[in-house]
XYZ file of C-alpha atoms in Angstrom:
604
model
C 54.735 -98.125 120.588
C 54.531 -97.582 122.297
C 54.086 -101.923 125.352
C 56.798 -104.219 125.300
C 58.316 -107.947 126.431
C 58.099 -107.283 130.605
C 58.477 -110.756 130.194
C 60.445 -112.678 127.672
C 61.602 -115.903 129.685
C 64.786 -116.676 127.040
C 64.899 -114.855 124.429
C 65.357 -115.974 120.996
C 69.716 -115.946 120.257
C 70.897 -114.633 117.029
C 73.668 -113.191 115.439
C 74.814 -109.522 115.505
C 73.712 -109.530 111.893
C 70.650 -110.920 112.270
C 69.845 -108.429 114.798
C 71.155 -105.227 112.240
C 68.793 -106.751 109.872
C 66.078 -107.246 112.063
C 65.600 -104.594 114.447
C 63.032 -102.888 116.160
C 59.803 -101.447 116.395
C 59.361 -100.205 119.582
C 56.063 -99.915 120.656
C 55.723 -99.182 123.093
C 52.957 -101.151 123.380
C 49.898 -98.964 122.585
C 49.717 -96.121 119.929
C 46.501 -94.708 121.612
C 44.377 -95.118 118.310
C 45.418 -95.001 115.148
C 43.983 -91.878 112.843
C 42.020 -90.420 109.851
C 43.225 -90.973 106.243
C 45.981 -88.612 104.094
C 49.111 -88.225 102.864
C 52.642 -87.276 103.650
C 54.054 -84.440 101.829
C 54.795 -86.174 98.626
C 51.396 -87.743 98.021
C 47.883 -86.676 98.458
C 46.374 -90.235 99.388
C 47.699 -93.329 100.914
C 50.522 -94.117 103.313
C 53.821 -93.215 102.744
C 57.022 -95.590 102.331
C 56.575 -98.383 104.899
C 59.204 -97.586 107.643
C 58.999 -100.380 109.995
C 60.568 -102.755 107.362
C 63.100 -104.872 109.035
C 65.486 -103.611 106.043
C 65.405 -100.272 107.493
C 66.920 -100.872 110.758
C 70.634 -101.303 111.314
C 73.557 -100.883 114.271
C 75.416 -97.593 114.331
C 79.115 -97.323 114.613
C 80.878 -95.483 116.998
C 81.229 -92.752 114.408
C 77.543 -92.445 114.360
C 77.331 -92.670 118.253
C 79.678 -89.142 118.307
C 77.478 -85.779 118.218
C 76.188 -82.837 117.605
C 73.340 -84.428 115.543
C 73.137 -83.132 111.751
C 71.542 -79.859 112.000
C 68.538 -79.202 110.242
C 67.950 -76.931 107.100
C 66.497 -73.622 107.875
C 66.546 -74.275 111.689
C 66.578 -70.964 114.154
C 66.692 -71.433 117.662
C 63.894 -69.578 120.447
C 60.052 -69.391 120.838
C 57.885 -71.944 122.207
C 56.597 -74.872 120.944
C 52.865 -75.743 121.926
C 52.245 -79.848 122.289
C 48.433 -81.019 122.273
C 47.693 -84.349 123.326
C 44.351 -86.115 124.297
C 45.373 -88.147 127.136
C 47.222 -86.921 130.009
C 50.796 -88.746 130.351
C 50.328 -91.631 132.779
C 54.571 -91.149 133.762
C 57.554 -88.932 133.325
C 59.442 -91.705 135.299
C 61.843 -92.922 133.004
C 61.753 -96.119 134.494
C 57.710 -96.684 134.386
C 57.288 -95.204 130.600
C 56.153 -97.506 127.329
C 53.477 -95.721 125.906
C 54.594 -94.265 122.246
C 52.957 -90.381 123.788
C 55.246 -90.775 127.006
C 58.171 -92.463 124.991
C 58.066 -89.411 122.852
C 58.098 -86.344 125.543
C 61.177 -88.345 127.324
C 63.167 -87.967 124.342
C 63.025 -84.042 125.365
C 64.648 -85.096 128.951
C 65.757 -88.422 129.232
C 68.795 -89.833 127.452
C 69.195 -93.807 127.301
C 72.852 -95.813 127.044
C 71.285 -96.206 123.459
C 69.263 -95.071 120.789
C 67.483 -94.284 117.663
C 68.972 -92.211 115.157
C 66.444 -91.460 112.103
C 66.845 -89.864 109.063
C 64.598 -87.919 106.793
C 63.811 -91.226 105.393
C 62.923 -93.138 107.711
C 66.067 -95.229 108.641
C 67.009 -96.230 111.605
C 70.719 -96.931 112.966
C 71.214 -98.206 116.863
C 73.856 -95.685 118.749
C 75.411 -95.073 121.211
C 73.389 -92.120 122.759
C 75.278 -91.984 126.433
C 77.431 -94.497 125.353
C 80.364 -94.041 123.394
C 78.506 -96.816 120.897
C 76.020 -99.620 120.933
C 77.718 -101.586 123.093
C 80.623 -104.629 122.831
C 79.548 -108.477 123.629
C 81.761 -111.183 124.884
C 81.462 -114.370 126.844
C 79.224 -115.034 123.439
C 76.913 -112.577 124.152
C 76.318 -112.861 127.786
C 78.886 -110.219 128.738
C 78.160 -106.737 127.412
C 80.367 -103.745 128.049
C 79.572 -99.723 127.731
C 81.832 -96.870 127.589
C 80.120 -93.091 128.727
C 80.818 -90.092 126.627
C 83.012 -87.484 128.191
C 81.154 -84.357 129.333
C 77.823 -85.825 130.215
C 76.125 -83.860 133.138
C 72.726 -83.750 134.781
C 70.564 -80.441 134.463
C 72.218 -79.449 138.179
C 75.946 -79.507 135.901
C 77.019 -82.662 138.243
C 78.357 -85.205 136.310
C 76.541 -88.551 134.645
C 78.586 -91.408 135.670
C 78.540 -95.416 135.205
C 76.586 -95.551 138.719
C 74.188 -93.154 138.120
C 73.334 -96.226 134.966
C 73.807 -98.398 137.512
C 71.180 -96.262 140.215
C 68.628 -96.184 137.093
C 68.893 -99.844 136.605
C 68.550 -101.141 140.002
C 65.936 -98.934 140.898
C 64.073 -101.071 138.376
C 63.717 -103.658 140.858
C 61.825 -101.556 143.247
C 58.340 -102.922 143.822
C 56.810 -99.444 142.635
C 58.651 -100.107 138.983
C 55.956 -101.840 136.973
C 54.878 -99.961 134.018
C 58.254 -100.093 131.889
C 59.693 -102.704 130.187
C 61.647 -104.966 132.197
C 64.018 -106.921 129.559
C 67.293 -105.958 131.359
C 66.500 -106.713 135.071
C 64.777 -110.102 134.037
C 68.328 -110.894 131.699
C 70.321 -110.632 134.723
C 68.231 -111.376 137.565
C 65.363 -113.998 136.816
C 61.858 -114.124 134.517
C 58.999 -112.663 135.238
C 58.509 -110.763 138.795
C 61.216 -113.193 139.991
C 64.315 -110.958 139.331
C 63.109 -108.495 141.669
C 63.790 -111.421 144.819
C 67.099 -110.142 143.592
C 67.123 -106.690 145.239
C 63.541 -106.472 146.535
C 63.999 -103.081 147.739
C 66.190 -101.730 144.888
C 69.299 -99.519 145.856
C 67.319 -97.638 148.241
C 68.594 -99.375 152.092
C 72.190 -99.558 150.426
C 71.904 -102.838 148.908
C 73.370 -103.794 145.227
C 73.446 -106.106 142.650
C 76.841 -108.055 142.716
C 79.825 -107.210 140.296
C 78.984 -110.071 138.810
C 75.805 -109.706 137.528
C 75.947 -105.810 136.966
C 79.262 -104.179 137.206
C 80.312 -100.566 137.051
C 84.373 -100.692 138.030
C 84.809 -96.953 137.271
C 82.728 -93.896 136.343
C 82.868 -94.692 133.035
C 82.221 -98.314 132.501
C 79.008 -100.442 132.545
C 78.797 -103.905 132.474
C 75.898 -106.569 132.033
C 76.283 -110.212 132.631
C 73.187 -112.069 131.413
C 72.075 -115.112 132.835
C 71.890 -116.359 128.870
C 73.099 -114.850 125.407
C 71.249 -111.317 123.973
C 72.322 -110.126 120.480
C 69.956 -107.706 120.930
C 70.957 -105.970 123.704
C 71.928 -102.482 122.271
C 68.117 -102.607 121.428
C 67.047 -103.191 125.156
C 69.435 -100.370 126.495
C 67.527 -98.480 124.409
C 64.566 -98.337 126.683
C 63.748 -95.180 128.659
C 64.566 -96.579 131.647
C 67.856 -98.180 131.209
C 69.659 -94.477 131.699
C 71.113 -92.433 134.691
C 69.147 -91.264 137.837
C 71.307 -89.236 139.977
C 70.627 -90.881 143.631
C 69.747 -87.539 145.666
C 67.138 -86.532 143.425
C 65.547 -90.262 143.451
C 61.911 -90.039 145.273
C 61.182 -93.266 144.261
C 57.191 -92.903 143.528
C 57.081 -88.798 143.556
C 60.106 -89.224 140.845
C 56.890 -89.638 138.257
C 56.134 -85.506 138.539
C 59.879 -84.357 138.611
C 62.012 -86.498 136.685
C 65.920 -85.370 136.767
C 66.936 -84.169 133.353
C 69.981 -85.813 131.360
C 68.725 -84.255 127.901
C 67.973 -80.793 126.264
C 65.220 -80.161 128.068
C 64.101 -80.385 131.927
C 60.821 -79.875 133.832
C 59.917 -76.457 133.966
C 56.229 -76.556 135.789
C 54.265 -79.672 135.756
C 50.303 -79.865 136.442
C 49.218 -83.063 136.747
C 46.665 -84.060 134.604
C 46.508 -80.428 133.169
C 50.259 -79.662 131.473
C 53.911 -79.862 131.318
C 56.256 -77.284 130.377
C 59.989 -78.005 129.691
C 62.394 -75.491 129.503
C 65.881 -75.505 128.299
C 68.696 -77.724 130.125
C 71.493 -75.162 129.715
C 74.245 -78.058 131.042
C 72.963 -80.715 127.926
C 76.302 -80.801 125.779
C 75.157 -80.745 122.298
C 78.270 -82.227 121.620
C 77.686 -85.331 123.373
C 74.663 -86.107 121.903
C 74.014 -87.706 117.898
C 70.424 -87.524 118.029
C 68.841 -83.985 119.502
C 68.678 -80.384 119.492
C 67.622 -77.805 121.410
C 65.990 -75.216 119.138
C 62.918 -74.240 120.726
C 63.066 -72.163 124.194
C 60.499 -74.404 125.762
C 57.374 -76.795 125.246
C 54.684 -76.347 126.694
C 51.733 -78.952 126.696
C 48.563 -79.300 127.509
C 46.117 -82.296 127.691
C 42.756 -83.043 127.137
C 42.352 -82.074 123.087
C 40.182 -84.728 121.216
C 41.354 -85.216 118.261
C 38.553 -82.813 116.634
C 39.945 -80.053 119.143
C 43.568 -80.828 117.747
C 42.692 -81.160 114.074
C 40.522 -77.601 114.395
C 43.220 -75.814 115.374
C 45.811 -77.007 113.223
C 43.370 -76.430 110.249
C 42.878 -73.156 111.178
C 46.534 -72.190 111.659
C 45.684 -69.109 113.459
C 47.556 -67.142 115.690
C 49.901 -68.828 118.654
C 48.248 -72.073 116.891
C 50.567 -72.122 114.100
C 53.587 -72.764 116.479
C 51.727 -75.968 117.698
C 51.608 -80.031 117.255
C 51.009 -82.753 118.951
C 52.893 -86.031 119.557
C 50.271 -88.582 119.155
C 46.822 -87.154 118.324
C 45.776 -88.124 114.883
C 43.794 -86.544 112.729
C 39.639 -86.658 113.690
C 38.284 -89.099 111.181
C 35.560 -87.234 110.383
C 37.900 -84.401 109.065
C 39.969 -86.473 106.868
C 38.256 -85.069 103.377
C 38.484 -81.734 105.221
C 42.456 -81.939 105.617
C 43.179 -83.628 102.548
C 41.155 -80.738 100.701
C 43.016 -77.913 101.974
C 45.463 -76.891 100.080
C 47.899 -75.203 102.638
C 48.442 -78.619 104.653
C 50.235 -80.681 101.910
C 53.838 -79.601 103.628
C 52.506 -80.120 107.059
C 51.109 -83.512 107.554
C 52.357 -86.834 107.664
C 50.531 -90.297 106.984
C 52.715 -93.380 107.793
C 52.734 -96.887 108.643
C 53.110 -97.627 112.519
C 54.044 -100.853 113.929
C 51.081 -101.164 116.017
C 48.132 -103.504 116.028
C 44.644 -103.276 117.707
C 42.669 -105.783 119.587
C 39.457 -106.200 121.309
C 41.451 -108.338 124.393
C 38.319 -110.996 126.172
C 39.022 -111.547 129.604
C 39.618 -115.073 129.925
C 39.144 -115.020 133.676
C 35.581 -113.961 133.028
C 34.623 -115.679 129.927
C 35.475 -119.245 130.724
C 34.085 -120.648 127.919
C 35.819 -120.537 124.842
C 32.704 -121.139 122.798
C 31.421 -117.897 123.893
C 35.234 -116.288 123.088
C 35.355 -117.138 119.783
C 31.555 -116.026 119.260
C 32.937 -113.096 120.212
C 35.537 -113.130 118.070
C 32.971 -113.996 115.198
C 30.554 -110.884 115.675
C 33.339 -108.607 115.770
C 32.780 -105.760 113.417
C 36.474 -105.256 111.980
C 35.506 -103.096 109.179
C 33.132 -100.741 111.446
C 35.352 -100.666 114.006
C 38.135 -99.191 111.329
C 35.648 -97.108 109.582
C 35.221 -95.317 113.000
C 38.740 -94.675 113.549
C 38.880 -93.237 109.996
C 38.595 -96.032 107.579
C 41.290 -97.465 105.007
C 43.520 -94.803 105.291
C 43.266 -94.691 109.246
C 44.617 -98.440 108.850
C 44.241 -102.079 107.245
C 41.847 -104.984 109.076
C 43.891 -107.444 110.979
C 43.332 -110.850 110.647
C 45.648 -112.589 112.699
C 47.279 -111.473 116.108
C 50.885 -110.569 114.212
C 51.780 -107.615 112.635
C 52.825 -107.546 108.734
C 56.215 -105.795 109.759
C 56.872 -109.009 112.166
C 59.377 -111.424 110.340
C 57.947 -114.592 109.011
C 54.297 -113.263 109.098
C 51.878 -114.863 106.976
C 48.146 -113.472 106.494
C 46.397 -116.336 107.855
C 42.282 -115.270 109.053
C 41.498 -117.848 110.927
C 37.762 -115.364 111.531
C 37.008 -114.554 108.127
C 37.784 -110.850 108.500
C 38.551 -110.165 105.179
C 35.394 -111.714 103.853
C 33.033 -110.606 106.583
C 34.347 -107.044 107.926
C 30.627 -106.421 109.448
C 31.373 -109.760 111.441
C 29.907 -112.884 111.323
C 26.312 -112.900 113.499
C 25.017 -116.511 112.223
C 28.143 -118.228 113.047
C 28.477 -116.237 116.612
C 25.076 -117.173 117.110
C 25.442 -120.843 116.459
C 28.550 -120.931 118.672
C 26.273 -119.375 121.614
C 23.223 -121.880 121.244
C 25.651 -124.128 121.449
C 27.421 -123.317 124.615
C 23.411 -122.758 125.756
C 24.697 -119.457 126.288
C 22.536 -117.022 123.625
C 21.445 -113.481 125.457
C 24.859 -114.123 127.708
C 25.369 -110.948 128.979
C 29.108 -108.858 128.441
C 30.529 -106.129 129.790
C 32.217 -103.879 127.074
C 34.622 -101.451 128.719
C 35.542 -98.364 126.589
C 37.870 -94.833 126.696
C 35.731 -91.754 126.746
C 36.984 -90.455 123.944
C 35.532 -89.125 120.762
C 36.772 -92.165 118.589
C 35.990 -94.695 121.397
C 32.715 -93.846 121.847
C 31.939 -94.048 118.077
C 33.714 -97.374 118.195
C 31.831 -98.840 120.897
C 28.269 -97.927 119.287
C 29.177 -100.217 116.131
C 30.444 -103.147 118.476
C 27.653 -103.289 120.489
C 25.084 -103.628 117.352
C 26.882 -106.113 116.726
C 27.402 -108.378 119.537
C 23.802 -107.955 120.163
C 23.130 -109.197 116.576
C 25.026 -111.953 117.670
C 22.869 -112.903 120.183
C 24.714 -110.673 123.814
C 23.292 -108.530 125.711
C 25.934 -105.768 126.614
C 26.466 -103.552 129.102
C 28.357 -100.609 128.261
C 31.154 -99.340 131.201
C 32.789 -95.790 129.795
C 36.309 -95.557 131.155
C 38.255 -91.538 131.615
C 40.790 -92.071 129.296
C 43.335 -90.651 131.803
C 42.724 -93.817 133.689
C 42.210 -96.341 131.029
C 45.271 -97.787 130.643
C 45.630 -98.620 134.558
C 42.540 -99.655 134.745
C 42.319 -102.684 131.697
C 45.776 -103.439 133.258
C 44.335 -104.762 135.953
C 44.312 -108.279 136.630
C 40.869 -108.223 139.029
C 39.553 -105.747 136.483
C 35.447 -105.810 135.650
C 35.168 -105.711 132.252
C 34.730 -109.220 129.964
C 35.998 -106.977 126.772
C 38.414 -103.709 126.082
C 40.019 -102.287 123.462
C 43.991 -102.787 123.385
C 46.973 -102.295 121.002
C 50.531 -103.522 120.786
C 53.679 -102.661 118.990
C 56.649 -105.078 118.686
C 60.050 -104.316 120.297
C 61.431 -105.786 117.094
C 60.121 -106.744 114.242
C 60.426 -110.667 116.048
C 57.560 -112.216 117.360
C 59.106 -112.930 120.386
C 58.433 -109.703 121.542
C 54.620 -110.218 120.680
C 53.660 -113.961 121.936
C 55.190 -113.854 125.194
C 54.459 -110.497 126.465
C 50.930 -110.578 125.162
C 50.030 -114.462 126.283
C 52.773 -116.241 128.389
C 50.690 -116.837 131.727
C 53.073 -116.515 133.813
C 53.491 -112.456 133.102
C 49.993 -112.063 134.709
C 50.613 -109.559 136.569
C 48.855 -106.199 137.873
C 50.447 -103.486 134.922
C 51.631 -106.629 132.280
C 50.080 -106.645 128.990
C 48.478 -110.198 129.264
C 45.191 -108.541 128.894
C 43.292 -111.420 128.162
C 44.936 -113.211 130.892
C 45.671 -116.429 129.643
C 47.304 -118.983 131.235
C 47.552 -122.186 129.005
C 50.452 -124.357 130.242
C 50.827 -125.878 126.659
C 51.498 -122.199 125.084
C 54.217 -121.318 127.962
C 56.053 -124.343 127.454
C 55.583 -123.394 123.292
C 56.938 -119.967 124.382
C 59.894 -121.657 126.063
C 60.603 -124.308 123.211
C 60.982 -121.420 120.513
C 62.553 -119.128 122.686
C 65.096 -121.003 122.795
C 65.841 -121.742 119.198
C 69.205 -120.327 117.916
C 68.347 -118.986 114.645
C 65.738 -116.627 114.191
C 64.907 -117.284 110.575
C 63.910 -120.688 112.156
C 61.850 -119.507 115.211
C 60.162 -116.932 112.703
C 56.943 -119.851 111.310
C 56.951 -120.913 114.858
C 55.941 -117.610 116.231
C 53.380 -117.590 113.881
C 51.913 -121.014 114.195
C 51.275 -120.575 117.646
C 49.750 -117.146 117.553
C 47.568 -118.775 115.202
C 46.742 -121.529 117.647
C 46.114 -118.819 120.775
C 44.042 -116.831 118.449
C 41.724 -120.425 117.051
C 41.988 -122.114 120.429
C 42.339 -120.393 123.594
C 40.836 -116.819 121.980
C 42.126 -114.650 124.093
C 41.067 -111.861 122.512
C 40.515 -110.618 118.570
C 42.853 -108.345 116.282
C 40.784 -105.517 114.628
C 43.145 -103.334 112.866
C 46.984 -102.247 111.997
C 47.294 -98.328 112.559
C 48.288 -95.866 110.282
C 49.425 -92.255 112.029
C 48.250 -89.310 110.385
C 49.224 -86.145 111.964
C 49.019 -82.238 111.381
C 50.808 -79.114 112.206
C 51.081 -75.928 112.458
C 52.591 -73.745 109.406
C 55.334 -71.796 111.449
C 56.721 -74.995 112.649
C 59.891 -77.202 110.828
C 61.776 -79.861 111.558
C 59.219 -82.241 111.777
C 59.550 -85.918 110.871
C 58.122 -89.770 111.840
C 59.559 -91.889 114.162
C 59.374 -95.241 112.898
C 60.418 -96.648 116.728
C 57.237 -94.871 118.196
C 55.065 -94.569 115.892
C 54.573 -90.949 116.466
C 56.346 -87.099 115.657
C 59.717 -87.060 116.122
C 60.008 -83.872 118.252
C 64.262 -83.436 118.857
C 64.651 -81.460 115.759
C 61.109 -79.067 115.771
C 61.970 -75.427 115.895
C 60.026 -72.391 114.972
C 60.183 -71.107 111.343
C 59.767 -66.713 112.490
């Protein structure tokens, strides 16, 4: 959670309230697969507490902004924590991360104007993480003001200031930003790709934004002035990228492999493709900071562990292996039983709720007809397809393109799902013969992965039931996320996922079907571009009151999903995750969707 709004035109206006009520889940757009079945340390089957309820989620006060972070019980600083993860990190870039594997390593580095504090029980409160607090509006919530902390330096000991914020933001604009979300820059400086007309070249020949739009009048002060009102801006400063970069370490693209550290930890030695290590930021103020610690000497991670690799080791718990975890990687489906038998793992494994969803996304550009779309959408095997990835513990099957933590969600199944998890063959047969397109040939793109390629076996039996002939393109996973991000991609259908911002559906509809965020890197993966949904997206964007835009959102994800078919929902993930025994201070991030990391240390 994981890919956000790079796109929302106006966003919905609500109260301050509203917002505390309804806040975030942060997805960072893709989880990267959901997992096998189990329990959290309290119960031997089924999910744990649901913790992307909106009633969860609240806005700190500036007594909550003010560190050190609670320590944790039993916690002993030194040793080094080993991180496995399947896919390589596509950024360290601050300012180009929204996956929920890269949002998790930046908490280790990067430190935001705001952020997520999370207790044991999976509540949330909005703070003030650079920031003295979570920010003060005026001008009715166009005008929003930030104080720094006192004693906040870089990992050379310089100082963080209001325009090193101000250095991160505009950089933003830069035409080699276009991974991370993008809700500040587009608040103050236009929708879509437009704002960047606004500084095309970001701060790097000298230029700025005016005073006017983006103000920083001393080296402690940072002020936005939006175009239009945002009650939920202390969410949006929450982003990775809306933090300091210290000017004379800026190199622009090359800033992806050695990202200048603000938090407890900076890059030690970085392999692309192979591992990271971070290693201790000895000028990170502890005191300055509500949300980490630094108990571990180092982490060092490695990539390219399928999930069987991962789960293996953890189930063994031998040797250097029971100081290890992972951010992301689930547990291997076919070990579920395996984990859930073993006695020893009850204190060491987590199964929770995340707020993503998964989608096979149809490339409207390619499939023209939306006869043959919603055939598609038909022979989809949603059952198979979560059996694969674990079954009913792994997640739940999705029947419409909203999330159940979204608010006003309803569970509408427009397909059938529920009734026919195998997929409907006759009906997605019928639909072909009518379009005189029966044997129409598809080309099904997939990750190489271990999951992936179980997956894509069980979708292709059934599209061909259905009357397709498919071709089959394997993807590297280290690539796959560029590549389906492409708008002149090859493939008719891919796998994608998506985790709201907030728990609104304005951060689902528009970033995931407003045409006019078609864009090379945007998460309109099906590419549509249907005038009458953008000027929808516009309409209820614009609505005051939340409570009201909530049916709204939903009636027109309903209508993209039975009309346009841009794509089909398969699944909402579950995380189920395993550690080592020598390692504590371990607990879910509702935000991501993944480990929490910031208070792991090393038990002896």
């Amino acid at each position: 959670m994981t890919r956000t709004s790079r796109s929302l035109r106006s966003r919905v206006r609500f109260s301050a309230v509203a917002v505390a009520a309804g806040a975030v889940v942060l997805s960072a757009c893709s989880s990267g697969g959901g997992g096998g079945g189990g329990g959290d340390s309290d119960k031997s089957q089924g999910p744990g507490e649901d913790k992307t309820r909106s009633a969860n989620y609240s806005i700190g006060t500036k007594a909550d902004s003010t560190g050190p972070a609670p320590e944790v019980a039993g916690a002993r600083k030194g040793g080094t924590v080993g991180v496995l993860q399947r896919d390589a990190f596509n950024h360290l870039d601050p300012g180009q991360i929204y996956y929920a594997d890269v949002l998790t390593n930046q908490m280790l580095y990067n430190r935001t104007l705001t952020s997520y504090k999370t207790d044991d029980k999976g509540r949330v409160k909005v703070v003030g993480d650079l920031a003295t607090d979570a920010g003060t509006a005026s001008d009715g919530g166009r005008t929003w003001k930030f104080t720094l902390k006192d004693g906040l330096k870089f990992e050379d000991g310089s100082p963080i200031t209001a325009q090193d914020i101000r250095w991160g933001v505009e950089r933003l604009y830069a035409s080699f930003e276009t991974d991370g979300p993008l809700y500040i820059p587009q608040w103050l400086s236009g929708d879509g790709n437009d704002f960047r007309k606004a500084l095309p070249d970001g701060p790097y020949k000298g230029q700025h934004l005016p005073a006017s739009v983006l103000d920083t009048p001393d080296d402690k002060t940072v002020i936005f002035h939006f175009r239009t009102p945002h009650a939920d801006t202390p969410f949006a400063t929450a982003m990775p990228n809306i933090g300091p970069v210290k000017a004379e370490k800026d190199t622009q693209a090359k800033y992806d492999n050695a990202p200048f550290s603000s938090g407890p930890y900076k890059v030690g030695d970085y392999k692309v493709g192979k591992s990271l290590t971070l290693v201790r930021n000895e000028h990170w103020d502890p005191k300055t900071d509500p949300i980490r610690h630094q108990y571990a000497d180092r982490f060092q991670i490695s990539f390219g562990h399928q999930y069987a690799d991962s789960t293996r080791r953890f189930l063994a718990d031998q040797g250097d292996d029971k100081n290890v975890m992972s951010f992301s990687n689930a547990v291997a489906p076919e070990m579920t039983e395996k984990v859930l038998a073993q006695a020893d793992t009850k204190n060491r494994r987590l199964l929770e709720i995340q707020p993503y969803v998964d989608y096979i996304s149809f490339n409207t550009d390619r499939l023209k007809d939306v006869r043959v779309r919603k055939a598609l959408a038909y022979a989809m095997p949603n059952g198979q397809i979560l059996q694969q990835n674990g079954g009913a513990t792994a997640g739940v099957i999705a029947t419409n393109f909203l999330s159940p933590a979204m608010d006003g969600y309803q569970p509408t199944d427009p397909f059938g799902k529920k009734a026919k998890p195998a997929g409907d063959p006759d009906k997605a047969k019928e639909l072909l013969k009518e379009a005189g397109k029966l044997g129409q040939e598809v080309v099904y793109a997939y990750a190489n992965t271990d999951v992936q390629q179980k997956v894509q076996v069980v979708v292709v039996q059934a599209l061909e039931r259905a009357g397709f002939k498919v071709q089959r393109k394997e993807i590297d996973s280290n690539v796959w996320r560029t590549e389906i991000a492409k708008v002149k991609n090859d493939y008719d259908l891919y796998r994608t996922s998506w985790g709201a911002d907030w728990p609104v559906s304005s951060t689902v509809v528009p970033p995931l079907f407003d045409g006019r965020q078609i864009a090379d890197g945007a998460q309109n993966y099906g590419h549509l571009n249907d005038t009458k949904v953008n000027t929808e997206i516009d309409r209820i964007s614009a609505l005051p009151d939340v409570k009201q835009a909530a049916p709204a959102w939903q009636k027109l994800a309903d209508k993209i999903l039975t009309e346009d078919v841009p794509g089909v929902p398969t699944f909402y993930n579950n995380q189920f995750s395993l550690w080592g025994s020598n390692l504590g201070g371990i607990k879910y991030h509702p935000v991501y969707g993944t480990v929490d990391p910031t208070g792991v240390f090393l038990k002896r």
